[in-house]
CSV table of C-alpha atoms and ligand atoms in Angstrom, one decimal:
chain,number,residue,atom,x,y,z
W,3,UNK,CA,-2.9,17.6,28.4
W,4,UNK,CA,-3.5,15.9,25.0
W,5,UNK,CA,-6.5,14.1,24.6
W,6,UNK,CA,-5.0,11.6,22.3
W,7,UNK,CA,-1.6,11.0,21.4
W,8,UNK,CA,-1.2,9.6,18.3
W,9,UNK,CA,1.6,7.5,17.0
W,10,UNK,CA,2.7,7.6,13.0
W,11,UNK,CA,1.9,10.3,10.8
W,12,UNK,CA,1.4,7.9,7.7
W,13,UNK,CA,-2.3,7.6,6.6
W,14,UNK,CA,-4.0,6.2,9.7
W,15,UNK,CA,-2.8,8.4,12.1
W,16,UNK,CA,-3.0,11.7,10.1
W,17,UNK,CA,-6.6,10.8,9.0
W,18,UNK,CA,-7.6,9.8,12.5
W,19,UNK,CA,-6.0,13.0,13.4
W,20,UNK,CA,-7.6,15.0,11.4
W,21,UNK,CA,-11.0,13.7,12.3
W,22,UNK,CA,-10.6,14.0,15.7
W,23,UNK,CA,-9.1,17.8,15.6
W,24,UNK,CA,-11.9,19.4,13.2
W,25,UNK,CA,-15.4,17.0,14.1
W,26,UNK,CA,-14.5,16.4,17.7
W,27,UNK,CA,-12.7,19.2,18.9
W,28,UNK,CA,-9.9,16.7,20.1
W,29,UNK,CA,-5.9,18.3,20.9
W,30,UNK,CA,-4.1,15.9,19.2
W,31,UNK,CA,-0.5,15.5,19.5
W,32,UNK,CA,0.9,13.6,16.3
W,33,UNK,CA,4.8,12.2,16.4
W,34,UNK,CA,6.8,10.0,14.0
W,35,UNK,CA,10.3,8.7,14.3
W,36,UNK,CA,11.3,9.6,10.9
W,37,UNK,CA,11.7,13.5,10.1
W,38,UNK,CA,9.1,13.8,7.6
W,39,UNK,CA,5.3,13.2,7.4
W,40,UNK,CA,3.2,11.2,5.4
W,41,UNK,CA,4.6,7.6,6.3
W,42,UNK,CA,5.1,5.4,3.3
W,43,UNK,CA,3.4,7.5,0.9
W,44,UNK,CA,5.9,10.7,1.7
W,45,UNK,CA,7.3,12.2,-1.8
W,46,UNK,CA,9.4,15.1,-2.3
W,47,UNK,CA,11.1,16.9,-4.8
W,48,UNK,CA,14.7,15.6,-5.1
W,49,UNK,CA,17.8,17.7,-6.1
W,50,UNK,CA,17.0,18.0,-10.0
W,51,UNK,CA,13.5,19.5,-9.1
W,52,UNK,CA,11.6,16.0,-9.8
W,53,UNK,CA,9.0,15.0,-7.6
W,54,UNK,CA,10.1,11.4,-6.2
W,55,UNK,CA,8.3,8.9,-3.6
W,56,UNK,CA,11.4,8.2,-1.2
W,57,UNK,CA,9.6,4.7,-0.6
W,58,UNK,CA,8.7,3.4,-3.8
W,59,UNK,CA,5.8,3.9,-6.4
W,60,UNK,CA,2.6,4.9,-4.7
W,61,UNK,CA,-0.9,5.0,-6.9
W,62,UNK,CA,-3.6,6.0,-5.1
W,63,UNK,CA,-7.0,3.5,-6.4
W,64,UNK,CA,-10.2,2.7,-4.8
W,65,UNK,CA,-13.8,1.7,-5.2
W,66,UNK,CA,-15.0,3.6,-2.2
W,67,UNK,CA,-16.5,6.6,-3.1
W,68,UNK,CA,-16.9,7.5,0.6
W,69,UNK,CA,-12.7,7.3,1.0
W,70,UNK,CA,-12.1,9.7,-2.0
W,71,UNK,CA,-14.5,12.3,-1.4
W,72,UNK,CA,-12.8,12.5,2.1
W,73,UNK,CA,-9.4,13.0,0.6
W,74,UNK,CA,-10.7,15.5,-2.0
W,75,UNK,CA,-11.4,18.1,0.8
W,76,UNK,CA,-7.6,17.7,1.0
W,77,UNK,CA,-6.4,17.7,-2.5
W,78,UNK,CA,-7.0,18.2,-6.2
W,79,UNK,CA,-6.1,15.4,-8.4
W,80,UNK,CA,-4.3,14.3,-11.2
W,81,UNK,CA,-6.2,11.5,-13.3
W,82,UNK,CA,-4.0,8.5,-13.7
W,83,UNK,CA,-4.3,5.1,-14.7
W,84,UNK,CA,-1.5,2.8,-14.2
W,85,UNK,CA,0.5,0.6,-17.1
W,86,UNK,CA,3.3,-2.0,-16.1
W,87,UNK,CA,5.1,-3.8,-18.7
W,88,UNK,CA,7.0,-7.5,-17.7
W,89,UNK,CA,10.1,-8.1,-19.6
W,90,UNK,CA,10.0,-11.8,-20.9
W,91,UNK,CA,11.8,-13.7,-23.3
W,92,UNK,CA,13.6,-10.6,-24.2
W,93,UNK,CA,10.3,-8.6,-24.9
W,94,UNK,CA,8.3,-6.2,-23.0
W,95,UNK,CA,4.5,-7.3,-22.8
W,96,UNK,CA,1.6,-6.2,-20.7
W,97,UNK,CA,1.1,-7.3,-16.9
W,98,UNK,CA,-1.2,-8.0,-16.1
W,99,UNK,CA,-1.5,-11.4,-18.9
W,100,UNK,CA,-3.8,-9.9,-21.2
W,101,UNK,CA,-4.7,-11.1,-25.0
W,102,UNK,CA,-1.8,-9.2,-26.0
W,103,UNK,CA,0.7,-10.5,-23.9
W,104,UNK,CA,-0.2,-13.5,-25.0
W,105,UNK,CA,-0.1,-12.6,-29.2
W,106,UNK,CA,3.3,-11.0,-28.4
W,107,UNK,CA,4.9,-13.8,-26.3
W,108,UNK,CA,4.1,-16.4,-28.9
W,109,UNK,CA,3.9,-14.8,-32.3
W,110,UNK,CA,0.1,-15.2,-32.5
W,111,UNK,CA,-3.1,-13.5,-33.7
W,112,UNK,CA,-5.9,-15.1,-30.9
W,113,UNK,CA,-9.0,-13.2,-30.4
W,114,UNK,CA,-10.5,-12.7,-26.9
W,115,UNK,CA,-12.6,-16.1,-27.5
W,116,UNK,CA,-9.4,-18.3,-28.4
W,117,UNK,CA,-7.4,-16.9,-25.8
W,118,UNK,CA,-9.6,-18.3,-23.5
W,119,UNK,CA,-9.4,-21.6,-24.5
W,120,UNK,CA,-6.2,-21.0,-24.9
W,121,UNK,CA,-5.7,-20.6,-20.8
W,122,UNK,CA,-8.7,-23.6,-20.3
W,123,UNK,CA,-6.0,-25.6,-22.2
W,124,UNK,CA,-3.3,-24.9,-20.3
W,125,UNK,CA,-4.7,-24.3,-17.2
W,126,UNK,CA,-3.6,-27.2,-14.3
W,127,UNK,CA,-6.5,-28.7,-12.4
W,128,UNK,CA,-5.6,-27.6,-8.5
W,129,UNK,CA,-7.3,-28.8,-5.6
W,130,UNK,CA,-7.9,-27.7,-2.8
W,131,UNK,CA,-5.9,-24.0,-4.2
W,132,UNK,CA,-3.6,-23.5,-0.9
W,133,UNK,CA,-0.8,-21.6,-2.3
W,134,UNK,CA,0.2,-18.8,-4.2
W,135,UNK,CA,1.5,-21.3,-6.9
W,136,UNK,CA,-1.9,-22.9,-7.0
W,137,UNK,CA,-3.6,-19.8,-7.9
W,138,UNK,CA,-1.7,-18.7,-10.7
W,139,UNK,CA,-1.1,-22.5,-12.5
W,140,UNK,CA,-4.7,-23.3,-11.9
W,141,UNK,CA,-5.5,-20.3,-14.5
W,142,UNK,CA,-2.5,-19.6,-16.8
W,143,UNK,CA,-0.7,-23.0,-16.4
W,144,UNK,CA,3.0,-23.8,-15.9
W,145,UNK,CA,4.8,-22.1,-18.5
W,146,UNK,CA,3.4,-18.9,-17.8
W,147,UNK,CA,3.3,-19.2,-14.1
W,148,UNK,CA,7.5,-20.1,-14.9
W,149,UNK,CA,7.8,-17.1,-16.8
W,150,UNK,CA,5.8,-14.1,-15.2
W,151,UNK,CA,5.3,-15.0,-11.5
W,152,UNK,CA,7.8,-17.6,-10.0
W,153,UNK,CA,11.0,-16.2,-10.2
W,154,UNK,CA,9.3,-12.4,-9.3
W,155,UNK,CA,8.1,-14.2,-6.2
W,156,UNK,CA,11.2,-15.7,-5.3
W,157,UNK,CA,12.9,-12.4,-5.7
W,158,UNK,CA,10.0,-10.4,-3.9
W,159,UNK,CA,9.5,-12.9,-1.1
W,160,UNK,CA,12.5,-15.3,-0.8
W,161,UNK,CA,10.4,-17.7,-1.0
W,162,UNK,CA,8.8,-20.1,-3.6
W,163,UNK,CA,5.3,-19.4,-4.5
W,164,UNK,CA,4.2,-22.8,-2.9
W,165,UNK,CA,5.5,-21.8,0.4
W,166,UNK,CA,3.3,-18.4,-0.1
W,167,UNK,CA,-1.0,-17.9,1.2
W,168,UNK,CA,-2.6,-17.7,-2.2
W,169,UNK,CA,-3.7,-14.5,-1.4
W,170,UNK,CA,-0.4,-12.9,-2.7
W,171,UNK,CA,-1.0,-13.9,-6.0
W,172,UNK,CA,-5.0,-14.3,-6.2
W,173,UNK,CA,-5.9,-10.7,-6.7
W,174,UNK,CA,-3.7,-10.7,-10.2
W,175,UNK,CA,-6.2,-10.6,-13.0
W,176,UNK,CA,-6.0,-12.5,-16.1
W,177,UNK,CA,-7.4,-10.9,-19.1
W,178,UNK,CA,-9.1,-11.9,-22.0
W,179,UNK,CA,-9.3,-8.5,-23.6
W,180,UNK,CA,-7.0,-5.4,-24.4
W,181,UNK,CA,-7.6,-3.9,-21.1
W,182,UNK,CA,-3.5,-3.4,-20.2
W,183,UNK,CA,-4.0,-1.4,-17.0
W,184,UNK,CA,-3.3,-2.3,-13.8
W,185,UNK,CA,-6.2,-1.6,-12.0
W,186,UNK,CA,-9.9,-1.7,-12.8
W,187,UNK,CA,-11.1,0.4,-9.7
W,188,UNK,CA,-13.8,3.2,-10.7
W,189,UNK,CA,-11.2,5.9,-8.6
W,190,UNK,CA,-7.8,5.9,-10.1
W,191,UNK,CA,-6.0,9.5,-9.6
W,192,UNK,CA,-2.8,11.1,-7.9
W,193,UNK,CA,-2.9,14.1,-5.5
W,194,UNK,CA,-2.1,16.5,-8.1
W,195,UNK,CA,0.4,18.3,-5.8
W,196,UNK,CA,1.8,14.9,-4.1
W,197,UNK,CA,1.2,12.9,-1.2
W,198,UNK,CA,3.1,14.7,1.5
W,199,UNK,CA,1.3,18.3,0.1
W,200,UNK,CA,-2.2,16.3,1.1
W,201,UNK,CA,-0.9,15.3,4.4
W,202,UNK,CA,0.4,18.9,4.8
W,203,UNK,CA,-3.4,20.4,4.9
W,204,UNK,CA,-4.9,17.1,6.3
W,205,UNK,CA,-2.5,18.1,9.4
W,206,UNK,CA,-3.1,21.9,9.4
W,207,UNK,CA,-5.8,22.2,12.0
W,208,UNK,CA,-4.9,24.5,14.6
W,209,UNK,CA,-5.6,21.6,17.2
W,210,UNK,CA,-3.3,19.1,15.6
W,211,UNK,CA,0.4,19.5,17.2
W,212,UNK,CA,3.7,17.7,15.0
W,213,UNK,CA,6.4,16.1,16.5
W,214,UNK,CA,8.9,14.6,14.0
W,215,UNK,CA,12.3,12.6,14.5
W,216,UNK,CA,10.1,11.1,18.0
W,217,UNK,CA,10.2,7.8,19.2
W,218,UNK,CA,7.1,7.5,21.4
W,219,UNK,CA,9.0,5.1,23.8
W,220,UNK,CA,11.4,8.9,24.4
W,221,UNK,CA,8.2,10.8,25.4
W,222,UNK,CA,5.7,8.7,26.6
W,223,UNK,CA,6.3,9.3,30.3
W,224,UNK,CA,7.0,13.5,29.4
W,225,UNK,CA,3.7,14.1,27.7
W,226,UNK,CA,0.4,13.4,29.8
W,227,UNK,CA,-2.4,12.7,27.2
W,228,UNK,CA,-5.6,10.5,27.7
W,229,UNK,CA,-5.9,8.2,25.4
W,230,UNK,CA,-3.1,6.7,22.2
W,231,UNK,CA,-3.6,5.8,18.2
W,232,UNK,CA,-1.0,3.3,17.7
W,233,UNK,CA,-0.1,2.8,14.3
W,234,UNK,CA,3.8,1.1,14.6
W,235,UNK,CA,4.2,-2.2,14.3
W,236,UNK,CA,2.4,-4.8,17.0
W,237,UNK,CA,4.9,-6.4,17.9
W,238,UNK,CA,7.6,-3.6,18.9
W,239,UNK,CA,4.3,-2.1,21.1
W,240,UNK,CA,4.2,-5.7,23.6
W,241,UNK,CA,8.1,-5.9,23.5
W,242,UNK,CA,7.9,-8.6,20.9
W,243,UNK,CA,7.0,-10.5,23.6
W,244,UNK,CA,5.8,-13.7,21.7
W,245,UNK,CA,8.6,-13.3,19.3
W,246,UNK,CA,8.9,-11.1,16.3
W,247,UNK,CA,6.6,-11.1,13.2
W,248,UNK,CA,8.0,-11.4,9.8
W,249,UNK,CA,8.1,-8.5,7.4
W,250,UNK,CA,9.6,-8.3,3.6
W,251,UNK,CA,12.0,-5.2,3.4
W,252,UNK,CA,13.2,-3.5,0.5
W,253,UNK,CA,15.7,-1.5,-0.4
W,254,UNK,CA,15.2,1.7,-2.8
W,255,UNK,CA,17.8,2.9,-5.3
W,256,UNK,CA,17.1,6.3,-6.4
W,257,UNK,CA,18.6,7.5,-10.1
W,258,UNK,CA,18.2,10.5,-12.1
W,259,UNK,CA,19.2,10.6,-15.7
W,260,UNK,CA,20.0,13.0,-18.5
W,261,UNK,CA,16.6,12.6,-20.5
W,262,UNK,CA,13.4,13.3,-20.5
W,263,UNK,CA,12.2,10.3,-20.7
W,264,UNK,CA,13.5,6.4,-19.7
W,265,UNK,CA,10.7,3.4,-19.8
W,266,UNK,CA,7.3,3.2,-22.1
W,267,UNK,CA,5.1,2.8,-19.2
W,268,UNK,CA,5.3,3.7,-15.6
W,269,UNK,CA,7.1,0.5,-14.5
W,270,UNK,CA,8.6,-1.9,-15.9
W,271,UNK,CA,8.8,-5.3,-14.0
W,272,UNK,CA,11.7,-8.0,-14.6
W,273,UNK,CA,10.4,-11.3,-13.1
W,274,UNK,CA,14.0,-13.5,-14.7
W,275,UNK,CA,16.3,-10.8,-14.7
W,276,UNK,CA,18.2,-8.5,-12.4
W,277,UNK,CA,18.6,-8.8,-8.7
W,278,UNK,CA,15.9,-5.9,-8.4
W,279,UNK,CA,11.9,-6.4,-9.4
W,280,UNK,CA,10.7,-3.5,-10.9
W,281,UNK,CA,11.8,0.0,-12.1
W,282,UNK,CA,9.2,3.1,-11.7
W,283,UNK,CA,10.0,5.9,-13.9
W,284,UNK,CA,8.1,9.0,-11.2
W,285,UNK,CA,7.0,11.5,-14.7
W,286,UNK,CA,4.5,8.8,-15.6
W,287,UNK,CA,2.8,9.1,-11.8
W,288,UNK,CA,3.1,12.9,-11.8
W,289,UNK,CA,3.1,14.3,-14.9
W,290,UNK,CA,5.9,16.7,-13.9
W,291,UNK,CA,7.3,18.1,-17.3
W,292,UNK,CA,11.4,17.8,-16.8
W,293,UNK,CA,14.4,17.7,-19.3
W,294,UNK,CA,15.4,15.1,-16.8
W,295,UNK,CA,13.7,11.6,-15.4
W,296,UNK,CA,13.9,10.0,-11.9
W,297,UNK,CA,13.4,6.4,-11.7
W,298,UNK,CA,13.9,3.8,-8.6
W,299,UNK,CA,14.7,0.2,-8.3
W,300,UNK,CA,13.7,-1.9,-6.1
W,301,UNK,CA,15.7,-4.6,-4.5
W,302,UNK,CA,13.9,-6.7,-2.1
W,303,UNK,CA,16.0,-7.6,1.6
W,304,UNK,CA,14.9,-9.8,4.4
W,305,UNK,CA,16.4,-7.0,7.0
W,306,UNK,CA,15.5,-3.3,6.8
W,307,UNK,CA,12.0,-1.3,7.3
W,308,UNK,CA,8.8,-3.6,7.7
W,309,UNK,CA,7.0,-3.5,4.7
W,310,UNK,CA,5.0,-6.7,3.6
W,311,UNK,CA,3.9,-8.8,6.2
W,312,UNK,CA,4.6,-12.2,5.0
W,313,UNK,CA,1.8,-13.9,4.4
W,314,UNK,CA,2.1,-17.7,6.1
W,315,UNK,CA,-0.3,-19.0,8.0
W,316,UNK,CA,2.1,-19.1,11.2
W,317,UNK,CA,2.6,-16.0,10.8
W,318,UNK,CA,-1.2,-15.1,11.0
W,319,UNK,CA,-1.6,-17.5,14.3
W,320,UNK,CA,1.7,-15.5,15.7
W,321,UNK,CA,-0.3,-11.9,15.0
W,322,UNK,CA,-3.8,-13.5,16.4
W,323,UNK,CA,-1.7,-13.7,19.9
W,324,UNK,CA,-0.6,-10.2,19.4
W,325,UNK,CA,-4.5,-9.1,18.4
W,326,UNK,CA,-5.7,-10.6,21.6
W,327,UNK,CA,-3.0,-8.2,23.5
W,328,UNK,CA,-4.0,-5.2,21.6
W,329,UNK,CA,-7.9,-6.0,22.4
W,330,UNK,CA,-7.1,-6.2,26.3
W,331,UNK,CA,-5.1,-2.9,26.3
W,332,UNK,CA,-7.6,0.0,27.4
W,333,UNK,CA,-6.9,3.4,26.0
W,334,UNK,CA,-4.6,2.3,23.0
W,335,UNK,CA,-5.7,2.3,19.5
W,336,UNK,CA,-4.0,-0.1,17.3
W,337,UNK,CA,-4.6,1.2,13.6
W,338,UNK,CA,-3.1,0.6,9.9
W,339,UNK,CA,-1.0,-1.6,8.0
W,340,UNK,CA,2.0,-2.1,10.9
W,341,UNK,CA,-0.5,-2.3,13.9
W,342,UNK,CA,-2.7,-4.6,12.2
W,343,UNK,CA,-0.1,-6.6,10.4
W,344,UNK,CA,-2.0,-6.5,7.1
W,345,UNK,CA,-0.9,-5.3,3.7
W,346,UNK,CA,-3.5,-2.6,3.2
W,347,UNK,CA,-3.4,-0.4,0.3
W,348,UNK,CA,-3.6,3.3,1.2
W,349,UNK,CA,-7.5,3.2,0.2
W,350,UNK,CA,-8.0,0.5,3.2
W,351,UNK,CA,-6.0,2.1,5.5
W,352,UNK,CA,-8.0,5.5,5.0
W,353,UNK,CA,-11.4,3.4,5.5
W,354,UNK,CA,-9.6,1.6,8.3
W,355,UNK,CA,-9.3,4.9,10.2
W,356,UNK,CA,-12.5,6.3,9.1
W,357,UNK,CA,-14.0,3.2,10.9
W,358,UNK,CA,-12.1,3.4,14.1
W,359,UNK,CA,-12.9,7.5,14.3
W,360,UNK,CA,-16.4,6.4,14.1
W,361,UNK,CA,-16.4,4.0,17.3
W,362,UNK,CA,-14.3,7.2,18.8
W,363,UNK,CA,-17.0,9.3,18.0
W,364,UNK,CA,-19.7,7.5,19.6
W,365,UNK,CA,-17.6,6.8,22.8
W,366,UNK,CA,-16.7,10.7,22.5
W,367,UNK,CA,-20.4,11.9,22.3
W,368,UNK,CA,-22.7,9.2,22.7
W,369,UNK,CA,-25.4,11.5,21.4
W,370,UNK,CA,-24.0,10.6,17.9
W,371,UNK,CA,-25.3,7.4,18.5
W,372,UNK,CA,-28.8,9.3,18.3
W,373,UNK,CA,-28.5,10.0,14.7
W,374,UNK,CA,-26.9,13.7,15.4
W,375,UNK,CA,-24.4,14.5,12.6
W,376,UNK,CA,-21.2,14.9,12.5
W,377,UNK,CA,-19.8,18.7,11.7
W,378,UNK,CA,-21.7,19.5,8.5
W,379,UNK,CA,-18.2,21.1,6.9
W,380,UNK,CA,-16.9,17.4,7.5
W,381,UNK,CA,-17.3,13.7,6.1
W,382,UNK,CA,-19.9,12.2,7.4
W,383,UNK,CA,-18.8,8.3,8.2
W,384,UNK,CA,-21.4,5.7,7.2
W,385,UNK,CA,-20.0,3.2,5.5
W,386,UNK,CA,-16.3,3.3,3.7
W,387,UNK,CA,-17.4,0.6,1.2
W,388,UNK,CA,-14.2,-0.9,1.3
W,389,UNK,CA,-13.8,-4.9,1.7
W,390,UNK,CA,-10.9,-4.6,5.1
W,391,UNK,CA,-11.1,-8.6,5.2
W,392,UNK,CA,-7.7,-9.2,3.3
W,393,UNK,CA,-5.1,-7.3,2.4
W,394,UNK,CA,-4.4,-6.7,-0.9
W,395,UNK,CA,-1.1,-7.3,-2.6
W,396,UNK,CA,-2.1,-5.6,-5.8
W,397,UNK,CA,1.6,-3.3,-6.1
W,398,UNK,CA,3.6,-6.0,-4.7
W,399,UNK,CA,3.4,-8.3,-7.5
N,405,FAD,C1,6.9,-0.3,-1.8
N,405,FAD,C2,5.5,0.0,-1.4
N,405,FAD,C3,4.6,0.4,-2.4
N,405,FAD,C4,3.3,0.6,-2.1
N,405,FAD,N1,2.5,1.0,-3.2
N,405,FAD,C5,1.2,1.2,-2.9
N,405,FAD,C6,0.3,1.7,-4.0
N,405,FAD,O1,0.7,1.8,-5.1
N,405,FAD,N2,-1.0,1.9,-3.7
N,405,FAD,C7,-1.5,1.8,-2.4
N,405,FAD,O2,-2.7,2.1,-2.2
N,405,FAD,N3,-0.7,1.4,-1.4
N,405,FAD,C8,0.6,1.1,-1.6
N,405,FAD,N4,1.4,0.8,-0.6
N,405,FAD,C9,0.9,0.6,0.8
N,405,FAD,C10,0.9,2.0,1.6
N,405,FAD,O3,2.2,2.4,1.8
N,405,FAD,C11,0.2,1.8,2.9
N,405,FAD,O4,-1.2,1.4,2.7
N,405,FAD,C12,0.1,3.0,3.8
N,405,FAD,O5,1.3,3.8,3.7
N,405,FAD,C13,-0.2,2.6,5.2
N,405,FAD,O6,-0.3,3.7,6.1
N,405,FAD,P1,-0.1,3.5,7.6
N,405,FAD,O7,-0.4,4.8,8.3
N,405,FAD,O8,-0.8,2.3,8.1
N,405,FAD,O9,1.5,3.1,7.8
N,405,FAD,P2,2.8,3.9,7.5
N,405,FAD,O10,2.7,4.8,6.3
N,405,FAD,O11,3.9,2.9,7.5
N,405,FAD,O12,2.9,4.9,8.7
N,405,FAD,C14,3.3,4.4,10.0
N,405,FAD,C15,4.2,5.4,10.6
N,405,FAD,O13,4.5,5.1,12.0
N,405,FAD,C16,5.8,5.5,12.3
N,405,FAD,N5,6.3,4.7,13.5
N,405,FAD,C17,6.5,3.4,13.6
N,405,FAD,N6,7.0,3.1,14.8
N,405,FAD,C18,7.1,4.3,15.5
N,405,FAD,C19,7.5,4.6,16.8
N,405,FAD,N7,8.0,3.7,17.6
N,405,FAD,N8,7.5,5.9,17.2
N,405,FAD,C20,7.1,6.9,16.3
N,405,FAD,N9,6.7,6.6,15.0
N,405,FAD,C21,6.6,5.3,14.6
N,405,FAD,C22,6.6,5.1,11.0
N,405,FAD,O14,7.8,5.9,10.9
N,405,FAD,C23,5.6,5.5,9.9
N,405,FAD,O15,5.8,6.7,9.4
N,405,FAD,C24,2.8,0.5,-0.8
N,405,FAD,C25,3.7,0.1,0.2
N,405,FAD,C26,5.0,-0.1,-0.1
N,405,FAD,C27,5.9,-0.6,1.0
């Protein structure tokens, strides 16, 4: 008899795992339909040697102190900070817009004062700011909204920003200074041996059992257990019984080449050009030293593995019915970015399941609810410090 069954071995369920084996003392039984763990952060090391994520570029960021000083008792890391370059107008400049985008795409010398009278110029008054379109002309205008953002939307979403929730586009900075990386968050760093070698020790308490290549539909009536983490997508779990809830797909094409090296920066983003968005060169995220270079493109797809939930407001109304299932189910779970139809990044997910192992805790041993601690050689759960309102969109753009 398991105590909890837990379906999906991405981040949710192996953290919730984990928390539940070594603080709690839980047997945990852990299965995932595809043969490898990890979920969407799973790397490996491809046929050349090179270490490669098999589902696009992931790079691990936070502000929560809390969420990386739980992974570090899992990894040593690698400090990175992330560079993506657009190529406009036949020129690569930096993305996010910053004051040398702006010199490079039109010949000029601007300081950080004129180049933000530059935007207040061109900058469209927008009221009330709905869509994704509205964010981004409200503070760079149409010309640069045409050039950096509407055509990679189209391609990204199939749709036009104006069809698209403003929050895909409202957490993309615009900068005034020189500041050309990607994120600003005070944790930027990659496991230093890959994702899937963190989830490997994450998973290695004796108490934790791995089933891979398991649908939980093929073992649910075989394997008594008391309570389920769900971590699939909602709508599969009730039969899609309102209907089914839009997801972007995208489909990965993997490429090694002879040379060490292919792109300046990490990734390289083409917003007018090419039926794919972006191309990652891996060396950049890993550091691996190689006389050879992997890369991937991305090509977006409306069919294929969920990835981004599309972010319309029927869509949010069609998930609220789903919620109110998953809040009347007793005994299941429903955790992470597919359960909870949400583009988290992996930081929110982490805090996400740090959250719900609390309430677990408390229901587990409601002495802990007394102030007792936690397993001193563990993390003790107080507050994750991350903002779980929205999703962010931050690598999709
Ligand atoms: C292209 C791309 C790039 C990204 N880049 C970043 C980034 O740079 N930084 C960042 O922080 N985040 C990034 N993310 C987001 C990141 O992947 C997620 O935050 C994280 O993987 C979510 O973890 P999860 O456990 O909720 O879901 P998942 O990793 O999707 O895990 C869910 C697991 O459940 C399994 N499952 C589903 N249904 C069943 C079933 N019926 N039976 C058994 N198993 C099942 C799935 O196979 C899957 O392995 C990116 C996502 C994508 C798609």
């Amino acid at each position: 008899m398991f105590d909890y069954l837990i379906v999906g071995a991405g981040f949710a369920g192996s953290v919730l795992a984990e928390r539940l084996a070594s603080q709690l003392n839980k047997k945990v039984l852990i299965i995932d339909k595809r043969p490898h763990i990890a979920g969407n952060a799973f790397d490996h090391y491809n046929e050349s040697g090179i270490l490669v994520h098999k589902y696009g570029p992931h790079i691990f960021h936070t502000n929560s102190r809390e969420v990386f000083e739980y992974l570090s008792q899992f990894t040593a890391w690698r400090p990175y900070e992330h560079r993506v370059l657009a190529s406009v107008d036949g020129q690569l400049v930096p993305m996010p817009i910053n004051l040398d985008t702006i010199n490079k795409l039109y010949g000029l010398s601007l300081t950080s004062f004129e180049v933000d009278d530059f935007f207040k110029s061109v900058a469209e008054e927008v009221s009330p700011v709905r869509t994704s379109e509205d964010v981004v002309v409200s503070k760079v205008g149409r010309e640069l909204y045409e050039k950096f953002f509407r055509n990679y939307t189209r391609k990204q979403w199939g749709m036009d920003p104006s069809e698209l929730d403003k929050s895909v586009t409202s957490r993309v900075p615009v900068r005034t200074n020189r500041d050309d990386r990607y994120f600003t968050d005070t944790f930027q760093a990659m496991p230093l041996h890959g994702f899937t070698s963190m989830f490997e020790k994450l998973l290695a308490h004796p108490n934790i059992k791995i089933m891979l290549n398991t649908d939980y539909h093929d073992i649910l009536d075989m394997i008594p257990f008391r309570e389920m983490i769900y971590t699939g997508p909602v709508d599969e779990y009730f039969d899609f019984r309102y209907g089914k809830l839009p997801y972007r797909s995208l489909e990965f094409k993997h490429e090694t080449l002879d040379k060490p090296v292919h792109l300046p920066v990490a990734v390289v983003n083409y917003p007018n050009e090419h039926a794919y968005t972006r191309i990652t060169e891996f060396k950049y995220l890993t550091g691996q030293e190689h006389t050879k270079t992997s890369v991937v493109y991305e090509y977006p797809q409306a069919e294929g593995d969920p990835y981004y939930p599309v972010p319309r407001p029927e869509n949010a109304a069609l998930y609220n019915q789903y919620k109110k299932l998953a809040d009347a189910t007793p005994g299941v779970h429903f955790v992470g970015r597919l359960a909870t139809y949400k583009y988290y990044n992996m930081d929110q997910v982490v805090a996400q399941a740090l959250t719900l192992f609390k309430k677990l805790s408390v229901q587990e041993e409601p002495a802990l609810l007394d102030g007792a601690k936690l397993k001193s050689n563990g993390f003790k759960q107080v507050d994750v410090g991350v903002n779980l309102g929205k999703g962010g969109y931050g690598n999709a753009i």
